[in-house]
Short mmCIF file of C-alpha atoms and ligand atoms in Angstrom, two decimals:
data_model
loop_
_atom_site.label_atom_id
_atom_site.label_comp_id
_atom_site.label_asym_id
_atom_site.label_seq_id
_atom_site.Cartn_x
_atom_site.Cartn_y
_atom_site.Cartn_z
CA MET A 247 20.05 315.93 122.17
CA GLY A 248 22.99 316.67 119.09
CA THR A 249 22.23 319.57 116.73
CA LEU A 250 20.25 320.19 115.52
CA TYR A 251 21.40 318.82 111.61
CA GLU A 252 22.33 315.54 113.45
CA ASP A 253 18.35 316.07 114.64
CA ILE A 254 17.53 315.91 111.47
CA VAL A 255 19.18 313.08 110.22
CA ALA A 256 17.84 310.78 113.01
CA TYR A 257 14.67 311.89 112.59
CA GLY A 258 13.69 312.55 109.22
CA GLY A 259 15.35 309.05 109.49
CA GLU A 260 14.09 306.88 111.31
CA VAL A 261 10.41 307.98 107.69
CA PHE A 262 12.66 308.76 105.03
CA GLY A 263 16.08 306.91 105.56
CA GLU A 264 19.73 309.03 106.83
CA GLU A 265 21.01 309.21 103.61
CA HIS A 266 18.04 311.13 102.15
CA MET A 267 18.56 313.59 105.46
CA GLU A 268 22.25 314.31 105.15
CA THR A 269 21.77 315.41 101.84
CA LEU A 270 21.56 319.35 104.15
CA LYS A 271 25.46 318.68 103.84
CA ALA A 272 25.72 319.01 99.65
CA CYS A 273 24.11 322.82 100.28
CA VAL A 274 25.78 325.44 98.92
CA GLN A 275 23.88 327.69 98.75
CA CYS A 276 22.67 328.79 95.11
CA GLY A 277 19.22 330.35 96.17
CA LYS A 278 17.78 328.55 93.27
CA CYS A 279 15.19 326.93 95.63
CA THR A 280 14.57 330.61 96.74
CA GLY A 281 14.42 331.37 93.52
CA GLY A 282 11.71 329.47 91.81
CA CYS A 283 9.60 329.17 95.66
CA PRO A 284 5.66 330.85 94.91
CA SER A 285 6.03 331.64 98.88
CA GLY A 286 9.21 333.83 98.84
CA ARG A 287 7.34 335.77 97.28
CA ASN A 288 4.61 336.49 99.29
CA THR A 289 5.65 335.76 102.52
CA ALA A 290 9.00 335.58 104.65
CA LEU A 291 9.94 332.68 104.02
CA ARG A 292 13.53 332.30 102.47
CA THR A 293 13.98 328.16 102.07
CA ARG A 294 18.17 329.10 101.48
CA LYS A 295 18.56 330.77 104.34
CA LEU A 296 16.02 327.99 106.57
CA MET A 297 19.00 325.68 104.75
CA GLN A 298 21.95 327.40 105.65
CA MET A 299 20.45 328.11 109.64
CA ALA A 300 20.17 324.65 109.59
CA LEU A 301 23.35 324.47 109.33
CA LEU A 302 23.83 326.43 111.54
CA ASP A 303 22.89 325.07 114.26
CA LEU A 304 20.64 327.84 115.12
CA ARG A 305 18.56 325.86 116.15
CA GLU A 306 15.39 328.65 118.50
CA GLU A 307 15.74 330.98 115.28
CA ILE A 308 14.57 328.33 112.73
CA PHE A 309 12.01 327.07 115.76
CA ASN A 310 10.63 330.97 116.47
CA ALA A 311 10.41 331.64 112.84
CA PRO A 312 6.90 332.53 111.82
CA GLU A 313 7.69 331.42 107.60
CA LEU A 314 9.05 328.01 108.68
CA TRP A 315 5.12 327.69 108.74
CA PHE A 316 4.54 329.13 105.20
CA CYS A 317 6.06 326.57 103.27
CA THR A 318 3.46 324.53 101.29
CA THR A 319 5.62 321.57 101.12
CA CYS A 320 5.14 322.53 97.37
CA PHE A 321 8.01 320.00 96.12
CA THR A 322 9.63 322.80 93.59
CA CYS A 323 12.66 323.57 95.44
CA TYR A 324 13.36 320.13 96.45
CA GLU A 325 12.73 318.95 92.03
CA ARG A 326 15.40 322.13 90.88
CA CYS A 327 17.44 321.47 93.99
CA PRO A 328 21.52 320.91 91.46
CA LYS A 329 23.25 319.51 94.73
CA GLY A 330 20.62 316.78 95.51
CA VAL A 331 19.43 318.24 98.74
CA LYS A 332 16.23 317.49 99.86
CA THR A 333 14.74 320.64 100.61
CA THR A 334 10.87 319.80 101.52
CA ASP A 335 10.76 317.02 103.66
CA ILE A 336 14.57 318.21 105.37
CA ILE A 337 11.42 321.32 106.10
CA ARG A 338 9.54 319.51 107.87
CA THR A 339 11.54 317.57 109.48
CA ILE A 340 12.55 320.24 111.43
CA ARG A 341 8.94 321.24 111.75
CA ASN A 342 8.80 317.75 113.52
CA LEU A 343 11.60 318.60 115.65
CA ALA A 344 9.79 321.98 116.53
CA ALA A 345 6.29 320.56 117.14
CA LYS A 346 7.16 318.19 119.57
CA GLU A 347 9.78 321.04 121.79
CA GLY A 348 6.29 323.13 121.59
CA HIS A 349 6.67 325.08 118.51
CA MET A 350 2.72 324.37 117.26
CA SER A 351 0.05 327.00 116.23
CA VAL A 352 -3.89 326.06 118.61
CA PRO A 353 -5.33 325.95 115.41
CA HIS A 354 -2.13 323.70 114.03
CA ARG A 355 -2.51 321.40 117.20
CA MET A 356 -6.64 321.83 116.22
CA ILE A 357 -6.39 319.69 113.28
CA GLY A 358 -5.27 316.62 115.56
CA VAL A 359 -8.40 317.66 117.64
CA TYR A 360 -10.54 316.54 114.38
CA VAL A 361 -8.21 312.90 113.56
CA LEU A 362 -8.56 312.30 117.47
CA LYS A 363 -12.54 312.71 117.62
CA THR A 364 -13.23 311.56 113.56
CA GLY A 365 -10.90 310.42 112.59
CA HIS A 366 -11.00 312.59 109.39
CA ALA A 367 -9.15 316.50 109.34
CA VAL A 368 -12.21 317.79 108.20
CA PRO A 369 -15.13 316.04 109.89
CA ILE A 370 -19.43 315.21 108.23
CA GLY A 371 -21.16 317.66 109.06
CA PRO A 372 -25.79 317.90 109.30
CA ASP A 373 -24.98 320.42 106.00
CA GLN A 374 -22.66 318.12 103.78
CA MET A 375 -24.70 314.70 104.87
CA LYS A 376 -27.32 316.16 102.77
CA LEU A 377 -25.42 317.33 99.44
CA ARG A 378 -24.85 313.69 99.76
CA GLU A 379 -27.58 312.07 99.83
CA LYS A 380 -28.13 315.32 96.76
CA VAL A 381 -26.14 313.37 93.97
CA GLY A 382 -27.09 310.42 95.64
CA LEU A 383 -24.63 308.84 98.04
CA ALA A 384 -24.97 307.57 100.99
CA SER A 385 -24.67 310.39 103.80
CA GLN A 386 -22.12 309.25 105.13
CA PRO A 387 -19.35 307.27 103.72
CA PRO A 388 -18.41 304.19 105.91
CA THR A 389 -15.19 305.03 106.73
CA THR A 390 -13.59 305.69 110.70
CA GLN A 391 -16.63 309.45 111.75
CA HIS A 392 -19.20 306.43 110.94
CA PRO A 393 -21.14 305.53 113.66
CA ASP A 394 -20.81 301.38 112.91
CA ASN A 395 -16.91 302.09 112.90
CA LYS A 396 -16.55 303.38 116.43
CA ASP A 397 -13.87 299.65 116.91
CA GLN A 398 -11.63 301.27 113.76
CA LEU A 399 -11.82 304.59 115.26
CA GLU A 400 -9.93 302.90 118.21
CA GLN A 401 -7.49 301.60 116.33
CA VAL A 402 -6.30 305.67 114.53
CA ARG A 403 -6.33 306.70 118.24
CA THR A 404 -3.79 303.92 119.55
CA ILE A 405 -1.63 304.49 116.43
CA PHE A 406 -2.14 309.09 118.31
CA LYS A 407 -0.95 307.24 120.99
CA SER A 408 2.02 305.43 120.64
CA THR A 409 3.48 308.43 119.64
CA ASN A 410 3.21 310.32 121.54
CA TYR A 411 0.51 313.03 119.67
CA ASP A 412 -1.71 313.15 122.38
CA VAL A 413 0.95 314.86 124.67
CA MET A 414 2.18 316.48 122.04
CA ILE A 415 -0.54 318.79 121.41
CA ASP A 416 -1.95 318.18 124.85
CA PHE A 417 -5.34 316.92 124.22
CA ASP A 418 -7.40 315.40 127.58
CA TRP A 419 -9.19 312.50 127.14
CA ASP A 420 -11.59 313.70 129.44
CA THR A 421 -13.06 316.98 127.11
CA MET A 422 -11.93 315.35 124.25
CA ASN A 423 -10.50 318.74 123.43
CA LEU A 424 -7.84 320.96 123.87
CA ARG A 425 -6.70 321.16 127.47
CA GLY A 426 -7.99 324.36 128.50
CA MET A 427 -9.75 325.32 125.34
CA GLU A 428 -13.24 323.09 127.07
CA LYS A 429 -14.88 326.57 127.09
CA LYS A 430 -14.21 327.45 122.81
CA GLU A 431 -15.76 324.32 122.33
CA GLY A 432 -18.82 324.85 120.32
CA LYS A 433 -17.50 327.90 118.67
CA LYS A 434 -15.89 326.39 115.93
CA MET B 267 -14.77 291.74 89.13
CA THR B 268 -16.26 293.64 85.77
CA GLU B 269 -16.57 292.31 81.92
CA ASP B 270 -12.66 294.29 81.63
CA GLY B 271 -11.55 292.71 85.33
CA ARG B 272 -11.00 295.96 87.15
CA GLU B 273 -12.55 296.48 90.53
CA TYR B 274 -10.33 298.85 92.67
CA ALA B 275 -10.55 300.51 96.48
CA TYR B 276 -11.33 304.35 96.94
CA PHE B 277 -9.76 305.99 99.37
CA LEU B 278 -12.08 308.29 99.47
CA GLY B 279 -9.80 310.79 102.65
CA CYS B 280 -11.69 314.30 103.61
CA ILE B 281 -12.30 316.99 101.81
CA THR B 282 -13.47 315.11 98.99
CA PRO B 283 -17.29 312.48 100.84
CA ASN B 284 -17.36 315.55 103.54
CA ARG B 285 -16.60 318.74 101.70
CA TYR B 286 -17.16 318.17 97.56
CA PRO B 287 -19.05 314.65 97.27
CA GLY B 288 -19.90 316.65 93.90
CA ILE B 289 -15.80 314.64 92.98
CA GLU B 290 -16.94 311.45 94.72
CA ALA B 291 -20.10 310.84 92.42
CA ALA B 292 -18.34 311.84 89.78
CA THR B 293 -15.15 310.03 89.80
CA LYS B 294 -17.34 306.66 90.33
CA LYS B 295 -20.93 308.13 87.43
CA VAL B 296 -17.41 308.27 84.75
CA PHE B 297 -15.35 305.43 86.26
CA LYS B 298 -18.70 303.04 86.01
CA GLU B 299 -19.56 303.91 81.77
CA PHE B 300 -16.34 301.95 81.76
CA GLY B 301 -16.83 298.75 84.00
CA ILE B 302 -14.69 299.47 86.25
CA GLU B 303 -16.39 298.96 89.64
CA THR B 304 -15.87 300.86 93.61
CA LYS B 305 -15.59 299.28 96.78
CA GLU B 306 -15.64 301.17 99.56
CA MET B 307 -13.13 300.85 102.43
CA VAL B 308 -14.83 300.39 105.86
CA GLY B 309 -12.79 301.72 108.46
CA ALA B 310 -10.65 304.15 106.90
CA SER B 311 -9.30 307.31 108.17
CA CYS B 312 -7.69 311.13 106.72
CA CYS B 313 -4.48 309.64 105.06
CA PRO B 314 -3.05 311.56 107.01
CA ALA B 315 -2.80 315.50 104.66
CA PRO B 316 1.68 314.33 103.83
CA GLY B 317 2.44 318.89 104.45
CA VAL B 318 0.00 318.64 107.28
CA PHE B 319 0.67 315.82 109.37
CA GLY B 320 3.99 314.99 107.53
CA SER B 321 4.47 318.99 108.98
CA PHE B 322 3.99 317.90 113.08
CA ASP B 323 4.98 314.13 113.15
CA LEU B 324 6.16 311.56 110.03
CA HIS B 325 5.94 309.27 112.91
CA THR B 326 3.24 309.16 113.59
CA TRP B 327 2.39 309.92 110.21
CA LEU B 328 3.51 306.80 108.67
CA PRO B 329 1.90 304.74 110.71
CA VAL B 330 -1.80 306.54 109.95
CA ALA B 331 -1.40 306.05 106.33
CA ALA B 332 0.04 301.87 106.12
CA ARG B 333 -2.79 301.10 107.84
CA ASN B 334 -5.46 302.98 105.60
CA LEU B 335 -2.65 300.67 102.74
CA ALA B 336 -3.49 297.69 104.84
CA ILE B 337 -7.05 297.86 104.76
CA ALA B 338 -7.08 297.87 100.93
CA GLU B 339 -4.33 294.47 101.22
CA GLU B 340 -6.54 293.24 103.22
CA MET B 341 -10.18 293.87 100.39
CA GLU B 342 -6.92 292.42 97.83
CA LEU B 343 -7.69 295.85 95.45
CA GLU B 344 -5.71 298.14 94.02
CA ILE B 345 -6.08 301.64 95.69
CA TYR B 346 -7.22 305.22 93.66
CA VAL B 347 -7.86 308.26 94.93
CA THR B 348 -9.38 311.61 94.34
CA CYS B 349 -6.94 313.97 96.29
CA ASN B 350 -3.78 314.28 96.22
CA GLY B 351 -2.90 314.97 99.44
CA CYS B 352 -4.63 311.36 99.15
CA TYR B 353 -1.78 310.56 96.55
CA GLY B 354 1.21 311.60 98.34
CA SER B 355 0.47 310.82 101.55
CA LEU B 356 -0.34 307.45 100.54
CA GLN B 357 1.86 306.96 97.74
CA GLU B 358 4.95 308.02 99.78
CA ALA B 359 4.22 305.86 102.53
CA ASP B 360 3.64 303.10 99.87
CA HIS B 361 6.80 303.68 98.45
CA LEU B 362 9.08 304.46 101.57
CA LEU B 363 7.50 301.16 103.29
CA LYS B 364 8.47 299.04 100.51
CA THR B 365 11.62 299.99 100.37
CA HIS B 366 12.82 300.49 103.79
CA PRO B 367 12.25 297.41 105.63
CA HIS B 368 13.90 297.95 108.78
CA ILE B 369 11.17 301.08 108.61
CA LYS B 370 8.32 298.81 107.70
CA GLU B 371 9.09 296.41 110.45
CA ARG B 372 8.42 299.53 113.13
CA VAL B 373 5.67 300.49 111.56
CA ASN B 374 3.80 296.77 111.76
CA LYS B 375 4.51 296.89 115.87
CA ILE B 376 1.91 300.04 116.23
CA LEU B 377 -0.32 298.71 113.27
CA ALA B 378 0.41 295.08 115.13
CA LYS B 379 -1.35 295.87 118.21
CA PHE B 380 -5.21 295.97 116.72
CA GLY B 381 -3.92 293.33 114.02
CA ARG B 382 -3.49 294.63 111.54
CA GLU B 383 0.02 293.93 109.19
CA TYR B 384 0.96 296.06 106.13
CA LYS B 385 2.36 294.41 103.87
CA GLY B 386 4.11 295.75 100.44
CA THR B 387 0.12 294.45 97.88
CA THR B 388 -1.47 297.05 96.80
CA LYS B 389 -0.86 299.82 94.45
CA VAL B 390 -1.60 304.03 94.76
CA ASN B 391 -3.43 305.03 91.44
CA HIS B 392 -4.60 308.61 91.24
CA SER B 393 -8.17 308.28 89.13
CA ILE B 394 -7.00 310.86 86.59
CA VAL B 395 -4.19 308.03 85.82
CA ILE B 396 -7.10 304.93 85.19
CA LEU B 397 -8.61 307.95 83.40
CA HIS B 398 -5.56 308.45 80.98
CA ASP B 399 -3.80 304.94 81.08
CA VAL B 400 -6.07 302.04 82.13
CA ILE B 401 -9.38 303.13 80.24
CA GLY B 402 -7.32 305.15 77.71
CA LEU B 403 -8.30 308.27 75.33
CA ASP B 404 -9.76 306.49 72.70
CA ARG B 405 -12.30 304.77 74.68
CA LEU B 406 -12.65 308.39 76.84
CA LYS B 407 -13.55 309.82 73.02
CA GLU B 408 -16.24 307.76 72.55
CA LYS B 409 -18.85 308.14 75.10
CA ILE B 410 -17.85 311.92 74.45
CA LYS B 411 -21.43 313.38 73.68
CA LYS B 412 -21.10 316.93 74.68
CA PRO B 413 -18.09 318.16 73.65
CA LEU B 414 -16.81 320.85 74.41
CA ASP B 415 -15.67 322.65 71.55
CA ASP B 416 -15.55 326.24 72.66
CA VAL B 417 -13.99 325.89 76.29
CA ASN B 418 -10.72 327.19 77.13
CA VAL B 419 -9.01 325.64 79.94
CA ALA B 420 -6.60 325.92 82.60
CA VAL B 421 -4.55 323.49 83.60
CA HIS B 422 -3.49 323.01 87.76
CA TYR B 423 -2.04 320.30 88.18
CA GLY B 424 -1.76 320.66 91.99
CA CYS B 425 1.61 319.82 93.40
CA HIS B 426 2.13 316.36 95.40
CA PHE B 427 0.07 314.90 91.45
CA LEU B 428 3.95 315.63 90.09
CA LYS B 429 6.96 315.66 92.59
CA PRO B 430 8.17 314.30 94.21
CA ARG B 431 9.27 312.56 90.55
CA GLU B 432 11.32 309.57 92.08
CA VAL B 433 8.22 308.97 94.23
CA ARG B 434 5.22 309.93 91.50
CA GLY B 435 6.40 308.70 88.24
CA HIS B 436 5.01 310.75 85.91
CA GLY B 437 7.67 311.93 84.50
CA SER B 438 8.52 315.76 84.46
CA SER B 439 7.20 317.33 86.60
CA GLU B 440 7.71 320.58 84.64
CA THR B 441 6.69 319.58 81.22
CA PRO B 442 3.05 317.24 82.34
CA TYR B 443 1.04 316.08 80.20
CA ILE B 444 -1.79 314.14 81.61
CA LEU B 445 -4.82 316.99 82.37
CA GLU B 446 -3.41 318.33 79.09
CA ASP B 447 -4.18 315.05 77.38
CA LEU B 448 -8.27 315.06 79.41
CA ILE B 449 -8.97 318.00 78.36
CA ARG B 450 -8.11 317.57 74.36
CA VAL B 451 -9.94 314.36 74.47
CA THR B 452 -13.62 316.44 75.69
CA GLY B 453 -13.01 319.38 72.30
CA ALA B 454 -12.04 321.93 74.96
CA LYS B 455 -8.11 323.72 74.18
CA ASP B 456 -6.14 323.90 77.57
CA VAL B 457 -4.89 327.41 77.38
CA ASP B 458 -0.60 327.83 78.89
CA TYR B 459 -0.42 330.55 81.49
CA LYS B 460 1.25 332.41 83.65
CA ASP B 461 2.98 330.02 86.25
CA LYS B 462 0.17 327.24 85.79
CA LEU B 463 1.96 324.85 87.38
CA MET B 464 2.26 327.17 90.46
CA CYS B 465 0.11 325.72 94.14
CA CYS B 466 -2.24 326.46 95.27
CA GLY B 467 -1.52 328.64 98.32
CA ALA B 468 -3.12 325.32 100.64
CA GLY B 469 -1.39 322.41 101.68
CA GLY B 470 1.65 322.04 104.24
CA GLY B 471 -0.75 323.30 106.87
CA ASN B 472 -0.37 326.74 105.14
CA ARG B 473 -4.10 328.11 104.86
CA THR B 474 -4.42 326.78 108.41
CA ALA B 475 -0.89 329.38 109.16
CA ASP B 476 -2.57 332.05 108.01
CA THR B 477 -5.88 331.88 105.69
CA PRO B 478 -5.53 335.04 104.45
CA GLN B 479 -1.42 334.21 103.19
CA SER B 480 -2.71 331.39 101.44
CA LEU B 481 -5.57 332.59 99.19
CA GLU B 482 -3.16 335.17 98.42
CA TRP B 483 -1.20 332.68 96.33
CA THR B 484 -4.62 331.68 95.06
CA ARG B 485 -5.62 334.59 93.34
CA GLN B 486 -2.35 335.08 91.84
CA LYS B 487 -3.29 331.48 90.28
CA LEU B 488 -7.05 333.18 89.48
CA VAL B 489 -5.67 336.16 88.11
CA ASN B 490 -3.87 334.69 85.47
CA ALA B 491 -6.03 332.25 84.18
CA ILE B 492 -8.39 334.68 83.65
CA MET B 493 -5.78 336.89 82.29
CA ALA B 494 -4.99 334.20 79.93
CA GLY B 495 -8.89 333.85 77.91
CA CYS B 496 -9.56 330.85 79.92
CA ASP B 497 -13.56 329.89 80.96
CA CYS B 498 -13.04 327.84 83.33
CA MET B 499 -9.66 326.06 86.23
CA VAL B 500 -9.66 321.67 85.96
CA HIS B 501 -7.60 320.07 88.71
CA PRO B 502 -7.01 316.77 89.67
CA CYS B 503 -7.67 317.88 93.62
CA ALA B 504 -9.95 317.29 96.08
CA PHE B 505 -7.59 319.92 98.31
CA CYS B 506 -6.93 322.25 95.53
CA HIS B 507 -10.58 322.42 94.77
CA LEU B 508 -11.41 323.43 98.23
CA GLN B 509 -8.88 326.00 97.99
CA LEU B 510 -9.24 327.95 94.46
CA ASP B 511 -13.23 327.56 94.67
CA ARG B 512 -14.57 327.91 98.68
CA GLY B 513 -11.62 330.67 99.24
CA GLN B 514 -12.95 332.48 95.99
CA ALA B 515 -15.44 333.21 99.15
CA GLU B 516 -13.52 333.48 101.06
CA MET B 517 -10.92 335.96 99.08
CA ASN B 518 -14.18 337.86 97.84
CA LYS B 519 -15.04 338.75 101.56
CA ALA B 520 -11.29 340.17 102.55
CA PHE B 521 -9.90 341.49 99.40
CA GLY B 522 -13.39 342.87 98.14
CA THR B 523 -12.98 341.34 94.80
CA SER B 524 -15.73 339.61 93.00
CA PHE B 525 -13.93 335.94 91.55
CA ASN B 526 -17.31 333.32 90.55
CA PHE B 527 -14.50 331.22 88.28
CA PRO B 528 -15.40 328.12 87.35
CA ILE B 529 -13.43 325.19 89.07
CA LEU B 530 -14.54 321.56 87.94
CA PHE B 531 -12.38 317.86 89.39
CA ALA B 532 -11.03 316.43 86.16
CA THR B 533 -13.82 313.85 86.29
CA GLN B 534 -16.98 316.57 86.67
CA PHE B 535 -15.47 318.37 83.19
CA ILE B 536 -15.58 314.68 81.34
CA GLY B 537 -18.30 313.77 82.97
CA LEU B 538 -19.99 317.70 81.58
CA ALA B 539 -18.66 316.07 78.11
CA MET B 540 -19.80 312.78 78.53
CA GLY B 541 -23.73 314.28 78.65
CA TYR B 542 -23.92 314.27 83.03
CA SER B 543 -26.17 317.49 83.93
CA GLN B 544 -24.31 319.42 86.33
CA GLU B 545 -26.15 318.86 89.42
CA GLU B 546 -25.76 315.00 89.23
CA LEU B 547 -22.18 315.84 89.32
CA GLY B 548 -22.82 318.16 91.79
CA LEU B 549 -20.94 321.00 90.29
CA ASP B 550 -24.59 323.54 91.59
CA ILE B 551 -23.56 322.71 95.30
CA GLN B 552 -20.21 324.53 95.45
CA THR B 553 -19.11 328.00 95.33
CA SER B 554 -18.49 329.22 91.71
CA THR B 555 -21.01 328.42 89.37
CA MET B 556 -20.75 327.41 86.10
CA PRO B 557 -21.32 329.25 82.66
CA GLU B 558 -23.57 328.83 79.68
CA LYS B 559 -20.74 327.52 77.27
CA LEU B 560 -19.99 324.42 79.99
CA LEU B 561 -23.60 323.17 80.17
CA LYS B 562 -24.75 323.95 76.83
S1 SF4 C 623 18.62 325.17 96.05
FE1 SF4 C 623 19.79 323.24 97.18
S2 SF4 C 623 22.31 323.72 97.15
FE2 SF4 C 623 21.44 325.73 95.80
S3 SF4 C 623 20.02 326.72 98.34
FE3 SF4 C 623 18.56 325.51 98.10
S4 SF4 C 623 19.52 324.00 99.12
FE4 SF4 C 623 20.98 324.78 98.85
S1 SF4 C 624 8.75 323.15 98.87
FE1 SF4 C 624 7.89 325.45 100.21
S2 SF4 C 624 9.78 326.03 99.73
FE2 SF4 C 624 10.61 324.94 98.80
S3 SF4 C 624 9.03 326.19 96.83
FE3 SF4 C 624 7.43 324.56 97.72
S4 SF4 C 624 7.08 326.53 99.32
FE4 SF4 C 624 8.56 326.84 98.98
#
């Protein structure tokens, strides 16, 4: 583990390329990102402040800030930054690092559970199958959630296992749920 | 192949088929009118959501997206989507994999575990770009049977259709024109309103992180459209549709408001102008209801 900046460049770099992530150093703290941020109107999110915290290596502070999760990745700041700082991708990468260190809410972890169970973040239910039929569609599309496509769903699970996503959210393959969540099953 | 040789793989994602099948039905119907055939993508999964899975683990997000792209490549077809989230994920993943050979190599090692490979031979299209550029405004105009002349429309783009520009390639993200052109072709008027380009509030896991707070964005958006005298909102994104439409029921419960502002996906709006009924377009099976003005 290096500084937060180094980790951002290394982890995000493997997806976006390192040069993309290194734009963080170009931030001059002008605040234009914050000025146009729709989240900042309603929440404590201050994009400029996040960039500064990342540069100052305030790892614990940034990982524990609830507003880190109030960015909708709208890319407004990304397009407007006069220094070409790839803000939104930097924020996504900081979230990745935070999640790896256990800073991930239960509802956010549950999205992974749905994908591991069905291949879909928003799976279908009996009511929606009826709605599909009402507009003349097959009750289920031939995606990973279709009972005929278990082998396809297995491929998605293989990807999640290969990147240890299941471990990150503490997924229990026996109960097909988050560990310790069995009792809440059926409430959703 | 159809007479004009257009056939696409429809990448459905999650919200379109599983929450708003009207969007799927409307898009297939409208496209068919212009000889565009849709093929189903067997075994496709969640795109996966760019802001959500991109926020939790980009290293998982990318191979899942690459697997979806590989399915279309095996079909030897280009993709179309009806959700900005799907567009965001698949087009961005395709861009990154095409421009970074070493990243592609790493992703293909994962796909090889089940005998798939991302090659870079498909293209990700948004359905509204097919309407605008492939079908074209002239041909669209010929099929308008019920002009929506006195309808004022609030255009909502959502975020990942326009941004980041370097990936999307639809010109300026501050002065877009594609949806406006599509609205005008029906005879309706696109009306400028405060913060027209603002996000719906749902993306990036924000809806899941704090639903009432995310609904506050939606409330502002809808109030601004209503204040500008708009009759409805038209957009290109199934995920925005969920937030803008079902969000109204959630807001009415959480904030004690009484919103019932019509929300339509672009092909549903054009479908009405082409003479389809609201039942055929699935506009009767959502939260917001359609006014007489749109159904006449
Ligand atoms: S707009 Fe760019 S340079 Fe200015 S504070 Fe934000 S990230 Fe830094
Ligand atoms: S991408 Fe996030 S930080 Fe940037 S303007 Fe949008 S909500 Fe704000």
